[in-house]
Amino acid sequence: MTGMLVLAGTPIGDVEDAPPRLAKELETADIVAAEDTRRLKRLTQALGVRPAGRIVSYFEGNEAARTPELAEALASGARLLLVTDAGMPSVSDPGYRLVAAAVERDVPITAVPGPSAVLTALALSGLPVDRFCFEGFLPRKRGERLSRLGEVAAERRTLVYFEAPHRLDATLEAMAEVFGAERRAAVCRELTKTYEEVKRGPLGELAAWAAEGVRGEITVVVEGAPEPDPGELDATELARRVAVREEAGERRKEAIAEVAKDAGVPKREVFDAVVASKKG
């Protein structure tokens, strides 16, 4: 007999956003795996439900070690409900390992759709949402952060990031440096909560605003890169883009090649721009 893995979305702020099916699953699951059992207790109290099954913790620190145990329970017939602190499991939260283990054992998987900070922020951003990509959290170290941003500098789709409030100013500064200070963006803070705020504007302005300090859960939405127009970028901008990539640890030869590809110009033109900038 095979069990069932249920991935359930939980409120990202307002508890009234909890999907109706969540209460039923909480009451009937054999096992409830929660990122934070204390937050789960507050959620069940708010929903007025009492889980009948066993409650276990399943977070970043024990995810790898606990997955085999939970996978065996699924294979033995248990109905297992997986919830995280907010939003859908696996989206920058624990869950992927357990899903992969369930797939490997041919265990059925279903979901209770719920609130999503990614989709909510996209809808509120005022930026194009027909095509987008989710980049999660950026690296904490400046060089690695710049390198990661450099990988998507020419991405045409709208970009979505999660960020901690104490790193927001550094992240926006890095985005302005790599994407350009005039690239449009939106900082979505405390979505669906009492102090919800959406700050829209060019990256340069948002970086200056964030330097004063920002609190709460943060989702950043950034406009995709415009279509390249050969010859549109001047030598100063070409040299700046190469410098950003070099600072992130990329070799100059590779940096020149990537900038030329993104800008749609010959590598020689980018090389000459870099040489001229050094002379200046």
PDB file of C-alpha atoms in Angstrom, residues 63-260:
ATOM      1  CA  GLU A  63      15.921  17.991   5.918  1.00  0.00           C
ATOM      2  CA  ALA A  64      18.623  15.697   4.514  1.00  0.00           C
ATOM      3  CA  ALA A  65      18.655  13.401   7.565  1.00  0.00           C
ATOM      4  CA  ARG A  66      14.858  13.183   7.982  1.00  0.00           C
ATOM      5  CA  THR A  67      13.916  12.664   4.324  1.00  0.00           C
ATOM      6  CA  PRO A  68      14.651   8.890   4.231  1.00  0.00           C
ATOM      7  CA  GLU A  69      12.497   8.321   7.330  1.00  0.00           C
ATOM      8  CA  LEU A  70       9.564  10.248   5.864  1.00  0.00           C
ATOM      9  CA  ALA A  71       9.994   8.593   2.465  1.00  0.00           C
ATOM     10  CA  GLU A  72       9.747   5.174   4.105  1.00  0.00           C
ATOM     11  CA  ALA A  73       6.583   6.246   5.901  1.00  0.00           C
ATOM     12  CA  LEU A  74       5.105   7.297   2.560  1.00  0.00           C
ATOM     13  CA  ALA A  75       6.080   3.998   0.963  1.00  0.00           C
ATOM     14  CA  SER A  76       4.393   2.201   3.873  1.00  0.00           C
ATOM     15  CA  GLY A  77       1.064   3.918   3.249  1.00  0.00           C
ATOM     16  CA  ALA A  78       1.130   7.112   5.305  1.00  0.00           C
ATOM     17  CA  ARG A  79      -0.584  10.285   4.161  1.00  0.00           C
ATOM     18  CA  LEU A  80       2.011  12.975   4.833  1.00  0.00           C
ATOM     19  CA  LEU A  81       1.250  16.692   4.815  1.00  0.00           C
ATOM     20  CA  LEU A  82       4.217  19.026   4.257  1.00  0.00           C
ATOM     21  CA  VAL A  83       3.919  22.689   5.265  1.00  0.00           C
ATOM     22  CA  THR A  84       6.463  25.483   5.570  1.00  0.00           C
ATOM     23  CA  ASP A  85       6.370  28.766   7.457  1.00  0.00           C
ATOM     24  CA  ALA A  86       4.777  30.607   4.537  1.00  0.00           C
ATOM     25  CA  GLY A  87       3.888  29.885   0.927  1.00  0.00           C
ATOM     26  CA  MET A  88       4.467  26.669  -0.994  1.00  0.00           C
ATOM     27  CA  PRO A  89       6.974  24.018   0.099  1.00  0.00           C
ATOM     28  CA  SER A  90      10.086  23.674  -2.118  1.00  0.00           C
ATOM     29  CA  VAL A  91       9.996  27.345  -3.230  1.00  0.00           C
ATOM     30  CA  SER A  92      13.093  28.589  -1.359  1.00  0.00           C
ATOM     31  CA  ASP A  93      11.872  26.335   1.460  1.00  0.00           C
ATOM     32  CA  PRO A  94      12.287  22.684   2.474  1.00  0.00           C
ATOM     33  CA  GLY A  95      10.495  20.162   0.284  1.00  0.00           C
ATOM     34  CA  TYR A  96      12.492  19.349  -2.831  1.00  0.00           C
ATOM     35  CA  ARG A  97      14.331  16.399  -1.272  1.00  0.00           C
ATOM     36  CA  LEU A  98      11.119  14.801  -0.052  1.00  0.00           C
ATOM     37  CA  VAL A  99       9.377  15.303  -3.388  1.00  0.00           C
ATOM     38  CA  ALA A 100      12.333  13.723  -5.197  1.00  0.00           C
ATOM     39  CA  ALA A 101      12.320  10.788  -2.761  1.00  0.00           C
ATOM     40  CA  ALA A 102       8.576  10.298  -3.256  1.00  0.00           C
ATOM     41  CA  VAL A 103       8.964  10.356  -7.035  1.00  0.00           C
ATOM     42  CA  GLU A 104      11.744   7.771  -6.803  1.00  0.00           C
ATOM     43  CA  ARG A 105       9.432   5.451  -4.829  1.00  0.00           C
ATOM     44  CA  ASP A 106       6.423   6.055  -7.108  1.00  0.00           C
ATOM     45  CA  VAL A 107       4.492   7.645  -4.245  1.00  0.00           C
ATOM     46  CA  PRO A 108       1.585   9.847  -5.454  1.00  0.00           C
ATOM     47  CA  ILE A 109       2.045  13.576  -4.838  1.00  0.00           C
ATOM     48  CA  THR A 110      -0.598  16.262  -4.778  1.00  0.00           C
ATOM     49  CA  ALA A 111      -0.819  19.874  -3.651  1.00  0.00           C
ATOM     50  CA  VAL A 112      -3.134  22.207  -1.794  1.00  0.00           C
ATOM     51  CA  PRO A 113      -2.540  25.447  -3.741  1.00  0.00           C
ATOM     52  CA  GLY A 114      -2.122  28.483  -1.566  1.00  0.00           C
ATOM     53  CA  PRO A 115      -0.660  31.979  -1.274  1.00  0.00           C
ATOM     54  CA  SER A 116       2.593  32.710  -3.079  1.00  0.00           C
ATOM     55  CA  ALA A 117       4.861  35.683  -2.381  1.00  0.00           C
ATOM     56  CA  VAL A 118       6.338  35.319  -5.884  1.00  0.00           C
ATOM     57  CA  LEU A 119       3.036  35.603  -7.737  1.00  0.00           C
ATOM     58  CA  THR A 120       1.617  38.227  -5.365  1.00  0.00           C
ATOM     59  CA  ALA A 121       4.670  40.455  -5.797  1.00  0.00           C
ATOM     60  CA  LEU A 122       4.587  40.033  -9.579  1.00  0.00           C
ATOM     61  CA  ALA A 123       0.939  41.025  -9.736  1.00  0.00           C
ATOM     62  CA  LEU A 124       1.521  44.129  -7.604  1.00  0.00           C
ATOM     63  CA  SER A 125       4.805  45.224  -9.178  1.00  0.00           C
ATOM     64  CA  GLY A 126       3.391  46.967 -12.222  1.00  0.00           C
ATOM     65  CA  LEU A 127       6.053  45.230 -14.344  1.00  0.00           C
ATOM     66  CA  PRO A 128       5.427  42.767 -17.209  1.00  0.00           C
ATOM     67  CA  VAL A 129       4.269  39.371 -15.903  1.00  0.00           C
ATOM     68  CA  ASP A 130       3.720  37.447 -19.140  1.00  0.00           C
ATOM     69  CA  ARG A 131       7.202  35.919 -18.775  1.00  0.00           C
ATOM     70  CA  PHE A 132       9.247  35.802 -15.575  1.00  0.00           C
ATOM     71  CA  CYS A 133      11.871  33.769 -13.734  1.00  0.00           C
ATOM     72  CA  PHE A 134      12.382  33.238 -10.006  1.00  0.00           C
ATOM     73  CA  GLU A 135      15.966  33.582  -8.732  1.00  0.00           C
ATOM     74  CA  GLY A 136      15.419  32.991  -5.021  1.00  0.00           C
ATOM     75  CA  PHE A 137      17.977  34.467  -2.601  1.00  0.00           C
ATOM     76  CA  LEU A 138      21.229  35.978  -3.878  1.00  0.00           C
ATOM     77  CA  PRO A 139      24.597  35.010  -2.330  1.00  0.00           C
ATOM     78  CA  ARG A 140      25.637  37.021   0.708  1.00  0.00           C
ATOM     79  CA  LYS A 141      29.196  37.785  -0.442  1.00  0.00           C
ATOM     80  CA  ARG A 142      29.504  40.790  -2.737  1.00  0.00           C
ATOM     81  CA  GLY A 143      31.626  39.089  -5.396  1.00  0.00           C
ATOM     82  CA  GLU A 144      29.356  36.068  -5.630  1.00  0.00           C
ATOM     83  CA  ARG A 145      26.303  38.328  -5.664  1.00  0.00           C
ATOM     84  CA  LEU A 146      27.664  40.375  -8.569  1.00  0.00           C
ATOM     85  CA  SER A 147      28.569  37.210 -10.433  1.00  0.00           C
ATOM     86  CA  ARG A 148      25.079  35.762 -10.041  1.00  0.00           C
ATOM     87  CA  LEU A 149      23.492  39.015 -11.191  1.00  0.00           C
ATOM     88  CA  GLY A 150      25.880  39.140 -14.132  1.00  0.00           C
ATOM     89  CA  GLU A 151      24.535  35.776 -15.293  1.00  0.00           C
ATOM     90  CA  VAL A 152      21.079  37.285 -15.833  1.00  0.00           C
ATOM     91  CA  ALA A 153      22.046  40.836 -16.816  1.00  0.00           C
ATOM     92  CA  ALA A 154      20.715  40.239 -20.341  1.00  0.00           C
ATOM     93  CA  GLU A 155      17.646  38.236 -19.247  1.00  0.00           C
ATOM     94  CA  ARG A 156      14.536  39.578 -21.031  1.00  0.00           C
ATOM     95  CA  ARG A 157      12.057  38.116 -18.549  1.00  0.00           C
ATOM     96  CA  THR A 158      11.011  39.866 -15.343  1.00  0.00           C
ATOM     97  CA  LEU A 159      13.167  38.710 -12.415  1.00  0.00           C
ATOM     98  CA  VAL A 160      11.916  37.882  -8.909  1.00  0.00           C
ATOM     99  CA  TYR A 161      14.122  37.635  -5.814  1.00  0.00           C
ATOM    100  CA  PHE A 162      13.677  37.056  -2.095  1.00  0.00           C
ATOM    101  CA  GLU A 163      15.899  39.080   0.251  1.00  0.00           C
ATOM    102  CA  ALA A 164      16.480  39.635   3.948  1.00  0.00           C
ATOM    103  CA  PRO A 165      15.725  43.211   5.082  1.00  0.00           C
ATOM    104  CA  HIS A 166      19.236  43.836   6.453  1.00  0.00           C
ATOM    105  CA  ARG A 167      20.779  42.957   3.058  1.00  0.00           C
ATOM    106  CA  LEU A 168      18.263  44.774   0.873  1.00  0.00           C
ATOM    107  CA  ASP A 169      20.306  47.963   0.394  1.00  0.00           C
ATOM    108  CA  ALA A 170      23.427  46.018  -0.639  1.00  0.00           C
ATOM    109  CA  THR A 171      21.391  43.899  -3.035  1.00  0.00           C
ATOM    110  CA  LEU A 172      19.714  46.880  -4.679  1.00  0.00           C
ATOM    111  CA  GLU A 173      23.070  48.645  -5.003  1.00  0.00           C
ATOM    112  CA  ALA A 174      24.514  45.557  -6.711  1.00  0.00           C
ATOM    113  CA  MET A 175      21.488  45.340  -9.017  1.00  0.00           C
ATOM    114  CA  ALA A 176      21.860  49.009  -9.959  1.00  0.00           C
ATOM    115  CA  GLU A 177      25.541  48.414 -10.677  1.00  0.00           C
ATOM    116  CA  VAL A 178      24.973  45.354 -12.865  1.00  0.00           C
ATOM    117  CA  PHE A 179      21.572  46.057 -14.452  1.00  0.00           C
ATOM    118  CA  GLY A 180      21.872  49.850 -14.567  1.00  0.00           C
ATOM    119  CA  ALA A 181      20.522  52.426 -12.130  1.00  0.00           C
ATOM    120  CA  GLU A 182      17.549  53.218 -14.391  1.00  0.00           C
ATOM    121  CA  ARG A 183      16.218  49.656 -14.630  1.00  0.00           C
ATOM    122  CA  ARG A 184      12.699  49.602 -13.160  1.00  0.00           C
ATOM    123  CA  ALA A 185      11.953  47.497 -10.091  1.00  0.00           C
ATOM    124  CA  ALA A 186       9.540  47.066  -7.200  1.00  0.00           C
ATOM    125  CA  VAL A 187      10.289  46.215  -3.575  1.00  0.00           C
ATOM    126  CA  CYS A 188       7.320  44.382  -2.055  1.00  0.00           C
ATOM    127  CA  ARG A 189       7.342  44.356   1.740  1.00  0.00           C
ATOM    128  CA  GLU A 190       5.127  42.532   4.265  1.00  0.00           C
ATOM    129  CA  LEU A 191       2.723  41.244   1.602  1.00  0.00           C
ATOM    130  CA  THR A 192      -0.861  40.715   2.847  1.00  0.00           C
ATOM    131  CA  LYS A 193       0.144  41.933   6.328  1.00  0.00           C
ATOM    132  CA  THR A 194      -0.873  45.078   8.205  1.00  0.00           C
ATOM    133  CA  TYR A 195       2.073  47.171   6.991  1.00  0.00           C
ATOM    134  CA  GLU A 196       2.126  45.954   3.392  1.00  0.00           C
ATOM    135  CA  GLU A 197       4.085  48.293   1.126  1.00  0.00           C
ATOM    136  CA  VAL A 198       5.117  48.255  -2.530  1.00  0.00           C
ATOM    137  CA  LYS A 199       7.872  50.710  -3.440  1.00  0.00           C
ATOM    138  CA  ARG A 200       8.328  51.150  -7.189  1.00  0.00           C
ATOM    139  CA  GLY A 201      11.034  53.037  -9.084  1.00  0.00           C
ATOM    140  CA  PRO A 202      14.453  52.839 -10.760  1.00  0.00           C
ATOM    141  CA  LEU A 203      16.989  50.609  -9.009  1.00  0.00           C
ATOM    142  CA  GLY A 204      19.207  53.582  -8.166  1.00  0.00           C
ATOM    143  CA  GLU A 205      16.404  55.361  -6.329  1.00  0.00           C
ATOM    144  CA  LEU A 206      15.291  52.199  -4.549  1.00  0.00           C
ATOM    145  CA  ALA A 207      18.854  51.557  -3.352  1.00  0.00           C
ATOM    146  CA  ALA A 208      18.998  55.050  -1.829  1.00  0.00           C
ATOM    147  CA  TRP A 209      15.611  54.500  -0.183  1.00  0.00           C
ATOM    148  CA  ALA A 210      16.646  51.130   1.283  1.00  0.00           C
ATOM    149  CA  ALA A 211      19.840  52.622   2.762  1.00  0.00           C
ATOM    150  CA  GLU A 212      17.661  54.220   5.446  1.00  0.00           C
ATOM    151  CA  GLY A 213      16.625  50.771   6.674  1.00  0.00           C
ATOM    152  CA  VAL A 214      13.741  48.490   5.748  1.00  0.00           C
ATOM    153  CA  ARG A 215      11.922  45.897   7.850  1.00  0.00           C
ATOM    154  CA  GLY A 216       9.804  42.855   7.128  1.00  0.00           C
ATOM    155  CA  GLU A 217       9.652  40.046   4.574  1.00  0.00           C
ATOM    156  CA  ILE A 218      10.973  41.280   1.220  1.00  0.00           C
ATOM    157  CA  THR A 219      10.342  40.272  -2.397  1.00  0.00           C
ATOM    158  CA  VAL A 220      12.098  42.222  -5.149  1.00  0.00           C
ATOM    159  CA  VAL A 221      10.780  42.307  -8.722  1.00  0.00           C
ATOM    160  CA  VAL A 222      13.084  43.640 -11.453  1.00  0.00           C
ATOM    161  CA  GLU A 223      12.251  44.547 -15.032  1.00  0.00           C
ATOM    162  CA  GLY A 224      13.862  42.361 -17.672  1.00  0.00           C
ATOM    163  CA  ALA A 225      16.619  43.661 -19.938  1.00  0.00           C
ATOM    164  CA  PRO A 226      15.567  45.537 -23.059  1.00  0.00           C
ATOM    165  CA  GLU A 227      16.167  44.018 -26.476  1.00  0.00           C
ATOM    166  CA  PRO A 228      19.763  44.756 -27.530  1.00  0.00           C
ATOM    167  CA  ASP A 229      20.202  47.372 -30.214  1.00  0.00           C
ATOM    168  CA  PRO A 230      23.620  47.010 -31.890  1.00  0.00           C
ATOM    169  CA  GLY A 231      25.561  50.206 -31.527  1.00  0.00           C
ATOM    170  CA  GLU A 232      23.231  51.588 -28.861  1.00  0.00           C
ATOM    171  CA  LEU A 233      25.669  51.132 -25.968  1.00  0.00           C
ATOM    172  CA  ASP A 234      28.515  53.597 -25.898  1.00  0.00           C
ATOM    173  CA  ALA A 235      32.106  52.671 -25.086  1.00  0.00           C
ATOM    174  CA  THR A 236      31.796  53.822 -21.483  1.00  0.00           C
ATOM    175  CA  GLU A 237      28.863  51.487 -20.827  1.00  0.00           C
ATOM    176  CA  LEU A 238      30.574  48.551 -22.520  1.00  0.00           C
ATOM    177  CA  ALA A 239      33.685  49.078 -20.391  1.00  0.00           C
ATOM    178  CA  ARG A 240      31.559  49.387 -17.248  1.00  0.00           C
ATOM    179  CA  ARG A 241      29.876  46.059 -17.899  1.00  0.00           C
ATOM    180  CA  VAL A 242      33.224  44.353 -18.366  1.00  0.00           C
ATOM    181  CA  ALA A 243      34.498  45.919 -15.131  1.00  0.00           C
ATOM    182  CA  VAL A 244      31.480  44.605 -13.209  1.00  0.00           C
ATOM    183  CA  ARG A 245      32.126  41.083 -14.441  1.00  0.00           C
ATOM    184  CA  GLU A 246      35.831  41.329 -13.634  1.00  0.00           C
ATOM    185  CA  GLU A 247      35.078  42.520 -10.115  1.00  0.00           C
ATOM    186  CA  ALA A 248      32.871  39.470  -9.684  1.00  0.00           C
ATOM    187  CA  GLY A 249      35.856  37.247 -10.491  1.00  0.00           C
ATOM    188  CA  GLU A 250      35.443  36.655 -14.228  1.00  0.00           C
ATOM    189  CA  ARG A 251      38.535  36.725 -16.448  1.00  0.00           C
ATOM    190  CA  ARG A 252      38.723  39.744 -18.749  1.00  0.00           C
ATOM    191  CA  LYS A 253      38.693  37.668 -21.926  1.00  0.00           C
ATOM    192  CA  GLU A 254      35.513  35.859 -20.919  1.00  0.00           C
ATOM    193  CA  ALA A 255      33.956  39.082 -19.610  1.00  0.00           C
ATOM    194  CA  ILE A 256      34.565  40.845 -22.941  1.00  0.00           C
ATOM    195  CA  ALA A 257      33.078  37.915 -24.850  1.00  0.00           C
ATOM    196  CA  GLU A 258      29.920  37.845 -22.706  1.00  0.00           C
ATOM    197  CA  VAL A 259      29.412  41.621 -22.842  1.00  0.00           C
ATOM    198  CA  ALA A 260      29.836  41.565 -26.622  1.00  0.00           C
TER     199      ALA A 260
END
